[in-house]
PDB file of C-alpha atoms in Angstrom:
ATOM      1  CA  UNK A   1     -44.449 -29.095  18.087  1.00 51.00           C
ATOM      2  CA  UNK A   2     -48.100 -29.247  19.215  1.00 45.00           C
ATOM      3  CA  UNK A   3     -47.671 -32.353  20.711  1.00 48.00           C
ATOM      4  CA  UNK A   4     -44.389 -31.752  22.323  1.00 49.00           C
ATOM      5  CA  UNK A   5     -45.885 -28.800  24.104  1.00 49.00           C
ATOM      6  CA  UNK A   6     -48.905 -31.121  25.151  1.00 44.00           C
ATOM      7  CA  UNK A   7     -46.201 -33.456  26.782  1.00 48.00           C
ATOM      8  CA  UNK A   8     -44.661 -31.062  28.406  1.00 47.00           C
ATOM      9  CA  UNK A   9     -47.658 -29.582  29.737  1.00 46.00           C
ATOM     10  CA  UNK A  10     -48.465 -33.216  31.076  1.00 47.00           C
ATOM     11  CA  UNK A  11     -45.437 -34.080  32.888  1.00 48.00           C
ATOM     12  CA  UNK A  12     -45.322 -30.683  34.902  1.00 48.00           C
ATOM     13  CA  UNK A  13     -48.894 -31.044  36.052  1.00 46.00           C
ATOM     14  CA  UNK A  14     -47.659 -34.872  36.894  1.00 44.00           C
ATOM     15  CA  UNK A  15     -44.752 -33.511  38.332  1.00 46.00           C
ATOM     16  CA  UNK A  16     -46.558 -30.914  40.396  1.00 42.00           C
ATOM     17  CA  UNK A  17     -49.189 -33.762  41.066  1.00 45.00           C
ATOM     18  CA  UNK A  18     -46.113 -35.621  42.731  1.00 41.00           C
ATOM     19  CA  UNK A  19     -44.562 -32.779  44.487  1.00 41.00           C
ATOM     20  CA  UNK A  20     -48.435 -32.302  46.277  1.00 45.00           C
ATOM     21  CA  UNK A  21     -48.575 -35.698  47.463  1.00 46.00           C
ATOM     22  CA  UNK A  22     -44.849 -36.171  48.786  1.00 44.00           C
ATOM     23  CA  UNK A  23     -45.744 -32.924  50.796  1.00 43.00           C
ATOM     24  CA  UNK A  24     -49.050 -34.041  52.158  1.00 44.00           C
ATOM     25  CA  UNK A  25     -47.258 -37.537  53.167  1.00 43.00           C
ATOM     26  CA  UNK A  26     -44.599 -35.524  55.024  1.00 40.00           C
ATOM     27  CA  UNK A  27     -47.312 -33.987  56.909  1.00 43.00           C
ATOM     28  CA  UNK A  28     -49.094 -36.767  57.557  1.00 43.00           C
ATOM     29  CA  UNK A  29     -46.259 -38.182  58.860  1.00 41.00           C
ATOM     30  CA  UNK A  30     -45.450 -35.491  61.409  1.00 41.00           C
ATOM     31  CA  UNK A  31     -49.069 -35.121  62.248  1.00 41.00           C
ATOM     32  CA  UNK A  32     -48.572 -38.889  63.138  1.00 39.00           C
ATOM     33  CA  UNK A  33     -45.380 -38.751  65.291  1.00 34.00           C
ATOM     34  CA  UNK A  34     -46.869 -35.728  66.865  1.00 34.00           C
ATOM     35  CA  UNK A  35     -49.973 -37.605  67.870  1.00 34.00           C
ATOM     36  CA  UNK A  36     -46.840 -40.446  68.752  1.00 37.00           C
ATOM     37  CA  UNK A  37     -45.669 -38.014  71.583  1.00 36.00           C
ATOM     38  CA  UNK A  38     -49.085 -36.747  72.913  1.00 37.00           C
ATOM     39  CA  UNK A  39     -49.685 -36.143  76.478  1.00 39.00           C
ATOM     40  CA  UNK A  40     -52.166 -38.493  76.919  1.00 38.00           C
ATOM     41  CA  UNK A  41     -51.437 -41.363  74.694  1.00 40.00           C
ATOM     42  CA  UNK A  42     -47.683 -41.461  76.994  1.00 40.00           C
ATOM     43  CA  UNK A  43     -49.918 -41.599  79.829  1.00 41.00           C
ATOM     44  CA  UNK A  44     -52.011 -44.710  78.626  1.00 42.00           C
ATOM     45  CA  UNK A  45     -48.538 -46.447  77.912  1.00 44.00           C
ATOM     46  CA  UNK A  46     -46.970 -45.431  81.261  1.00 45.00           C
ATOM     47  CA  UNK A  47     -50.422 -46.959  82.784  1.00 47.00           C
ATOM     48  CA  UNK A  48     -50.493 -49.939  81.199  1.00 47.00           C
ATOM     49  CA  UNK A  49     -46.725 -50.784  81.300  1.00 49.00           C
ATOM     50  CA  UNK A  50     -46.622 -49.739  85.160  1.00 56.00           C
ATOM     51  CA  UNK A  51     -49.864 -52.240  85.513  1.00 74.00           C
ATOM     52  CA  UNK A  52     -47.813 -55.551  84.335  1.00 82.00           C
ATOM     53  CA  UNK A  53     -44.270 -54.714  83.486  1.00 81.00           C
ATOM     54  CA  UNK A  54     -43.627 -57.242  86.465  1.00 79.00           C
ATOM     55  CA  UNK A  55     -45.337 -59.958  85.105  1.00 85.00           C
ATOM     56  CA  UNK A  56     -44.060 -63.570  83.990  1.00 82.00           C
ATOM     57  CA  UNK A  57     -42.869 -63.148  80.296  1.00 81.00           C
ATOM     58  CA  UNK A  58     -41.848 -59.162  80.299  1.00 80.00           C
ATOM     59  CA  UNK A  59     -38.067 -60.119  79.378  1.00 79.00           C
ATOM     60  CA  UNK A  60     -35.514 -57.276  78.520  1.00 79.00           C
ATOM     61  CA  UNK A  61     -34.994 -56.063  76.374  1.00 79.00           C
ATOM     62  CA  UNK A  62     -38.799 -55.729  75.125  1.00 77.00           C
ATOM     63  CA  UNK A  63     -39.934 -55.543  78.690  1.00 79.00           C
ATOM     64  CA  UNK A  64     -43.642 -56.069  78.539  1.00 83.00           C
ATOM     65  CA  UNK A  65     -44.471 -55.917  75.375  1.00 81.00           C
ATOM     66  CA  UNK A  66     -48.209 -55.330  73.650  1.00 83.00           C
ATOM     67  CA  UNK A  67     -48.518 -53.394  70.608  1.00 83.00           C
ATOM     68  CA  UNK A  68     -51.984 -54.233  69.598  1.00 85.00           C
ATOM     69  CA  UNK A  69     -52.629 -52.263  73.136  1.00 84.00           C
ATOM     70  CA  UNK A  70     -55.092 -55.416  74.245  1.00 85.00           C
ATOM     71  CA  UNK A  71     -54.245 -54.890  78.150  1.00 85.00           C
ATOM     72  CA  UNK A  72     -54.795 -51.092  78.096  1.00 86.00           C
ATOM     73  CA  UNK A  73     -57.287 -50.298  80.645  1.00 86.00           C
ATOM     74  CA  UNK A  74     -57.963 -54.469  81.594  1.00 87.00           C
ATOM     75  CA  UNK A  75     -58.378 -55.527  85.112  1.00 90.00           C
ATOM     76  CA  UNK A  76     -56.076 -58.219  86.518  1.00 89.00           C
ATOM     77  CA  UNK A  77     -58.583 -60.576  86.594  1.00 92.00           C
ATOM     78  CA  UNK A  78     -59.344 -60.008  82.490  1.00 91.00           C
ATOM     79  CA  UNK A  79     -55.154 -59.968  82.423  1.00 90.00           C
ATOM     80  CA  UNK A  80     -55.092 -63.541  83.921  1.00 90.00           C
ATOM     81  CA  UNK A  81     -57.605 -64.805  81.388  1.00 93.00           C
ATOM     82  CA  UNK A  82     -55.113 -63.545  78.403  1.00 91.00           C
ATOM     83  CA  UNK A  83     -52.473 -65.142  80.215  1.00 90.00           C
ATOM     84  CA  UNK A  84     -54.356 -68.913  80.263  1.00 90.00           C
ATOM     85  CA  UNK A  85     -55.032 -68.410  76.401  1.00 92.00           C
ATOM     86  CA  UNK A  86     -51.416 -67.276  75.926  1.00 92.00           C
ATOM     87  CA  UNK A  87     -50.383 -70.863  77.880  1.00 91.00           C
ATOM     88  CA  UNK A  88     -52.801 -73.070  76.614  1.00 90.00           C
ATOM     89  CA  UNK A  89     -51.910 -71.814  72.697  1.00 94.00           C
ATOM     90  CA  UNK A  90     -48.221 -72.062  73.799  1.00 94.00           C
ATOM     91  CA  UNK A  91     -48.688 -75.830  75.119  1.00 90.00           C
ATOM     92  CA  UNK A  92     -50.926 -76.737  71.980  1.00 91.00           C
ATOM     93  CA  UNK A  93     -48.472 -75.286  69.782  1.00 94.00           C
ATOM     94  CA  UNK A  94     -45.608 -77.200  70.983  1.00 94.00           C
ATOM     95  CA  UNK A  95     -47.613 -80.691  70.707  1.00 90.00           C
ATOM     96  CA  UNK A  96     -48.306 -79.691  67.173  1.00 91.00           C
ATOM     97  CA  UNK A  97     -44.509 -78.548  66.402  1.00 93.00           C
ATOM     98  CA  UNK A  98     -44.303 -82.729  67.796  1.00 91.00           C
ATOM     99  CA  UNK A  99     -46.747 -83.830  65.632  1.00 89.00           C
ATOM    100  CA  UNK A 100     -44.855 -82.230  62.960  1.00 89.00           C
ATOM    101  CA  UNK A 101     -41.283 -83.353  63.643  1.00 89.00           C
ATOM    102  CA  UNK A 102     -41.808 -87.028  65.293  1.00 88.00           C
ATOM    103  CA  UNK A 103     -43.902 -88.865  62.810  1.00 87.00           C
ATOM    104  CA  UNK A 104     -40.421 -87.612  60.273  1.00 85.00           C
ATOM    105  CA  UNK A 105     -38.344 -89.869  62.706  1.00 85.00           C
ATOM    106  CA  UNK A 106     -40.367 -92.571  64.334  1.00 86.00           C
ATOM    107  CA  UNK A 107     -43.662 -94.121  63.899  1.00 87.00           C
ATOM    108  CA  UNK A 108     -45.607 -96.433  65.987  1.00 86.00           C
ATOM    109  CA  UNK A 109     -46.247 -98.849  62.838  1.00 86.00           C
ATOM    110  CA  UNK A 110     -50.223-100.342  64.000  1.00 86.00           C
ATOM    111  CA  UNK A 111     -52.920-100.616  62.273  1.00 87.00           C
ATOM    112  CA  UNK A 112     -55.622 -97.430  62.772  1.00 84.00           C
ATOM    113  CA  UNK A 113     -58.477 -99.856  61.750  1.00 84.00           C
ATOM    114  CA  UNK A 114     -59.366-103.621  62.999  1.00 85.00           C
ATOM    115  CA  UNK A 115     -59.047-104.727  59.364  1.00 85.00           C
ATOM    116  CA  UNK A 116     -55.791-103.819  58.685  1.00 83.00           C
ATOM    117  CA  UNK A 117     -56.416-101.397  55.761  1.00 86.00           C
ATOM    118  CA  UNK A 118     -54.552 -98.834  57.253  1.00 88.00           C
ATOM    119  CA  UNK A 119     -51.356 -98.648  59.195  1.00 88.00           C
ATOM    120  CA  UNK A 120     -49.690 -95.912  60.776  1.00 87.00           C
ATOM    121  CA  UNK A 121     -46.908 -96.398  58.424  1.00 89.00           C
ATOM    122  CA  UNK A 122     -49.156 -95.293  55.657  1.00 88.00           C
ATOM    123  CA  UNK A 123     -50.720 -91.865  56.774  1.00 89.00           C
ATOM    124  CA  UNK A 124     -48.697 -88.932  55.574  1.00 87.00           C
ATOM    125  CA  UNK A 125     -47.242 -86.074  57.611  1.00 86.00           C
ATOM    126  CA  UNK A 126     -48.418 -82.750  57.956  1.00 87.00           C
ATOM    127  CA  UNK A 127     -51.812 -81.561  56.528  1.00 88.00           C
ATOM    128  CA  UNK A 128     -52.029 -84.499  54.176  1.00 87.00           C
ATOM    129  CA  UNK A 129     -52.828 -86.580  57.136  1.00 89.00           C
ATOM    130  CA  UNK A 130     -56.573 -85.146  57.752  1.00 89.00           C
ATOM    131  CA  UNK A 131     -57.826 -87.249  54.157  1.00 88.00           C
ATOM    132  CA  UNK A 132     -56.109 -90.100  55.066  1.00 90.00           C
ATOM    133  CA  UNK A 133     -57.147 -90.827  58.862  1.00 90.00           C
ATOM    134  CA  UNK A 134     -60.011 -93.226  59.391  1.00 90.00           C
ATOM    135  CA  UNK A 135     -62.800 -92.516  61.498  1.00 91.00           C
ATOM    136  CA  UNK A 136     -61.627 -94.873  63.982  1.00 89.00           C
ATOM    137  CA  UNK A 137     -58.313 -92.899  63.872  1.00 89.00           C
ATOM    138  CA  UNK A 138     -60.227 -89.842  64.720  1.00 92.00           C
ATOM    139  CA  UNK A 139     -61.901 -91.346  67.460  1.00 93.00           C
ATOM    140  CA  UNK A 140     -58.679 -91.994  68.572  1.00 89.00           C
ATOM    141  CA  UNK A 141     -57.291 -89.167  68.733  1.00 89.00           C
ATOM    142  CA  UNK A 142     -60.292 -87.196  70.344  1.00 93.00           C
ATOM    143  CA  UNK A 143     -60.514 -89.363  73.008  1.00 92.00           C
ATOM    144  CA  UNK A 144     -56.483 -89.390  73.841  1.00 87.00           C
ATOM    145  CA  UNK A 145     -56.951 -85.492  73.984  1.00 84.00           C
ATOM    146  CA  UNK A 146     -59.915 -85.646  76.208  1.00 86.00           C
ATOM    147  CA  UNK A 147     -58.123 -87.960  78.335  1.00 85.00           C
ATOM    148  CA  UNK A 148     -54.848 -85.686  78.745  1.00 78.00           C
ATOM    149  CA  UNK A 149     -57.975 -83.074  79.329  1.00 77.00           C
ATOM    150  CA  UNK A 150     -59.330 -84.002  81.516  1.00 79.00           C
ATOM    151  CA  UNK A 151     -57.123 -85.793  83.981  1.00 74.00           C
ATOM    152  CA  UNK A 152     -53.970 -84.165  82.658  1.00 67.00           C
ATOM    153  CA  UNK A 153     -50.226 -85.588  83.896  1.00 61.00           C
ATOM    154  CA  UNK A 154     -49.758 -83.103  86.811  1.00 56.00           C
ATOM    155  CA  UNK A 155     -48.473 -85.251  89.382  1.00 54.00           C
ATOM    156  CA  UNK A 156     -48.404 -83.235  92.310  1.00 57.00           C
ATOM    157  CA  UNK A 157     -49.877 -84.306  94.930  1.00 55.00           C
ATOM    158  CA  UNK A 158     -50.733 -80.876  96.213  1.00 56.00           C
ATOM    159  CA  UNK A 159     -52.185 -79.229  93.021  1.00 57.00           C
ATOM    160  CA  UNK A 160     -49.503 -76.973  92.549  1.00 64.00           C
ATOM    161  CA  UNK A 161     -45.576 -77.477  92.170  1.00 69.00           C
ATOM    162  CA  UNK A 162     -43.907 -77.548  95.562  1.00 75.00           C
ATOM    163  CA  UNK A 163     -41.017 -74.936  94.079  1.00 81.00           C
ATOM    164  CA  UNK A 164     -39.627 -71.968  95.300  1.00 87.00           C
ATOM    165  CA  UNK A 165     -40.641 -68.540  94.562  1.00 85.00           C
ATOM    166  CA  UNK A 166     -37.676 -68.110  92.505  1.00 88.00           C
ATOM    167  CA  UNK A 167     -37.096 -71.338  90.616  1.00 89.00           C
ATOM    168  CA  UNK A 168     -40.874 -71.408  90.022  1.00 85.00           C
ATOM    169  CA  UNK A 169     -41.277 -68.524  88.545  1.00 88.00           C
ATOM    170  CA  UNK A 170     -37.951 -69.290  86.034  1.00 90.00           C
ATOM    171  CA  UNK A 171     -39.900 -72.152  85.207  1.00 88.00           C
ATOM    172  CA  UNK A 172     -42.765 -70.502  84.361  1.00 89.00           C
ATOM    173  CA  UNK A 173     -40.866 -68.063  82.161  1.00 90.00           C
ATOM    174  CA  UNK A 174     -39.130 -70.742  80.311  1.00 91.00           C
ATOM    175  CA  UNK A 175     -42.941 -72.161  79.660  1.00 91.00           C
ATOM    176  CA  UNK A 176     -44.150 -68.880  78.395  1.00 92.00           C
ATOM    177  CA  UNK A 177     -40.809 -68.556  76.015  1.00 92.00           C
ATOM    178  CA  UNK A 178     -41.380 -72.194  74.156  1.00 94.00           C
ATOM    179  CA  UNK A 179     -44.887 -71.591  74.243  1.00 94.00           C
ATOM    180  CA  UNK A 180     -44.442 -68.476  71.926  1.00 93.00           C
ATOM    181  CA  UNK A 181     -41.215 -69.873  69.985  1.00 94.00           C
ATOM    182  CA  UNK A 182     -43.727 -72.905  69.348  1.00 95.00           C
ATOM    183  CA  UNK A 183     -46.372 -70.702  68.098  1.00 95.00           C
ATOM    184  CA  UNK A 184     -43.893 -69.281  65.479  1.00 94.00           C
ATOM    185  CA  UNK A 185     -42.434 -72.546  64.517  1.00 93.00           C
ATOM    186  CA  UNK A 186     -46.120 -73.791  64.010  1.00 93.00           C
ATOM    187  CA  UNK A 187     -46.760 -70.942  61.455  1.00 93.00           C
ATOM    188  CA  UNK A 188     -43.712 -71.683  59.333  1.00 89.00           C
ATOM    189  CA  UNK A 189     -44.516 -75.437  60.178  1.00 90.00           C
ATOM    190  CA  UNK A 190     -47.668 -75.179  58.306  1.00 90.00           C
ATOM    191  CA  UNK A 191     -47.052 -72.343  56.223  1.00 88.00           C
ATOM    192  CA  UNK A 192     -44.334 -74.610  54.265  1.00 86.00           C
ATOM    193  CA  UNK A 193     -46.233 -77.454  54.650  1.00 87.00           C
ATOM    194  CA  UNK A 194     -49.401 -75.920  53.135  1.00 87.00           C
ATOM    195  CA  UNK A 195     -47.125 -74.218  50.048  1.00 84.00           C
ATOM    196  CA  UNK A 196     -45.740 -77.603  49.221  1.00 80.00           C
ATOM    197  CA  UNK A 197     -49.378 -78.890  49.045  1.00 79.00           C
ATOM    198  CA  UNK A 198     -50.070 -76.424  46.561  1.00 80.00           C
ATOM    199  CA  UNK A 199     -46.959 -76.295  44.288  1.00 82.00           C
ATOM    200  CA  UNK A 200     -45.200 -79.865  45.163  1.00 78.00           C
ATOM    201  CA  UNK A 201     -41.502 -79.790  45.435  1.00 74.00           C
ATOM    202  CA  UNK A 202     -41.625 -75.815  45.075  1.00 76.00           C
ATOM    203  CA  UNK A 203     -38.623 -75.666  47.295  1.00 74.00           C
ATOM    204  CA  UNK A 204     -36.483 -78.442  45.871  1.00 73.00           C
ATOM    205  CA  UNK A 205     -36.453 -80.493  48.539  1.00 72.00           C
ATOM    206  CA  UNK A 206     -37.386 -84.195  49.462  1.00 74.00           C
ATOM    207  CA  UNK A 207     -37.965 -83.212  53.188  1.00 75.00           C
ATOM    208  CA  UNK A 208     -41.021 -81.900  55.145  1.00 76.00           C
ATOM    209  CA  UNK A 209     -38.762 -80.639  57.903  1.00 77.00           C
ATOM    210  CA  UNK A 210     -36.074 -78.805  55.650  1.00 72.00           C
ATOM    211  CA  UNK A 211     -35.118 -76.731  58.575  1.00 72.00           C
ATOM    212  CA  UNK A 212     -33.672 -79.848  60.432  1.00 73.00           C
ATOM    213  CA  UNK A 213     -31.706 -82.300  57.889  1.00 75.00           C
ATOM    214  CA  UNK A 214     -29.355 -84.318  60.300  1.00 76.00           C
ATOM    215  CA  UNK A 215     -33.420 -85.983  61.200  1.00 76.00           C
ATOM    216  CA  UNK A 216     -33.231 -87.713  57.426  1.00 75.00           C
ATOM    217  CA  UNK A 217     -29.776 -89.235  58.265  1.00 75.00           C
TER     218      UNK A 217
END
């Protein structure tokens, strides 16, 4: 009876215990929404959303969207520097989703070193590759990037595209949009790529690319 009393004393203090911390999480959760709906934090918003909601990439029906808050209070100068990073990771991110999807379908079949030891044919996809790659393959593919780097393949004679306003700044929206698709792929890209490393075949599949099958036909 003793010890039936002692459990019963134990579950209403865990029960009361409970009841404390549900109520303390409801108010913490108003006290949050309230700060939510604060004067001054709408203002900041309004501010920075009135700043560059009419810049290339705010699309409906996000708009201009930045919930880390990293352009609140920037100057457009500091705004245009984002937007470089945002391009450049964009553009990298799309060679890589390439690097990722190409080698499944095609490869170039010559050898990386004079000797022969190692043909293109032989160096695995993905994140496998960086073991296998020669030096020489490396050097390579440094110098191939510095190359695009440095001279690039803007043709132009001007510097800039000859477009109009309108059709140039589609364009530029439809860069911005596979740029950021491309980062996402990327991160499953790899993600998957880097699980199968671990735990080979975790998936059941025989592909790299499982996403796209009609490539392995």
């Amino acid at each position: 009876r003793l010890r039936e009393r002692a459990n019963a004393h134990n579950q209403t203090i865990a029960n009361f215990t409970y009841y404390i911390m549900m109520k303390l999480a409801v108010l913490a959760a108003m006290a949050g929404s309230a700060a939510a709906f604060a004067p001054a934090s709408i203002g900041k918003t309004v501010t920075t959303l009135n700043a560059f909601e009419n810049e290339i990439g705010a699309l409906p029906p996000t708009g201009f969207w930045d919930p880390a808050g990293l352009s609140d209070g920037i100057s457009q100068e500091r705004f245009d520097e984002y937007r470089l990073a945002e391009l450049k990771h964009g553009r990298v991110a799309q060679l890589a989703v390439l690097g990722y999807v190409a080698p499944e379908t095609y490869r170039f079949g010559y050898d990386m070193v004079p000797d022969g030891s190692i043909n293109t044919n032989d160096i695995p996809n993905g994140i496998a590759a960086i073991k296998v790659i020669p030096f020489l393959g490396w050097v390579q593919i440094i110098a191939f990037v510095g190359c695009v780097e440095t001279y690039g393949w803007f043709t132009s004679p001007t510097g800039v595209l000859d477009l109009p306003d309108n059709i140039l700044a589609k364009r530029q929206t439809a860069e911005l949009q596979h740029g950021r698709l491309a980062m996402l792929a990327f991160l499953e890209l790899i993600r998957h790529d880097s699980q199968n490393l671990t735990v080979p075949g975790f998936d059941g599949l025989d592909n790299l690319i499982t996403g796209l099958p009609f490539l392995y036909k």
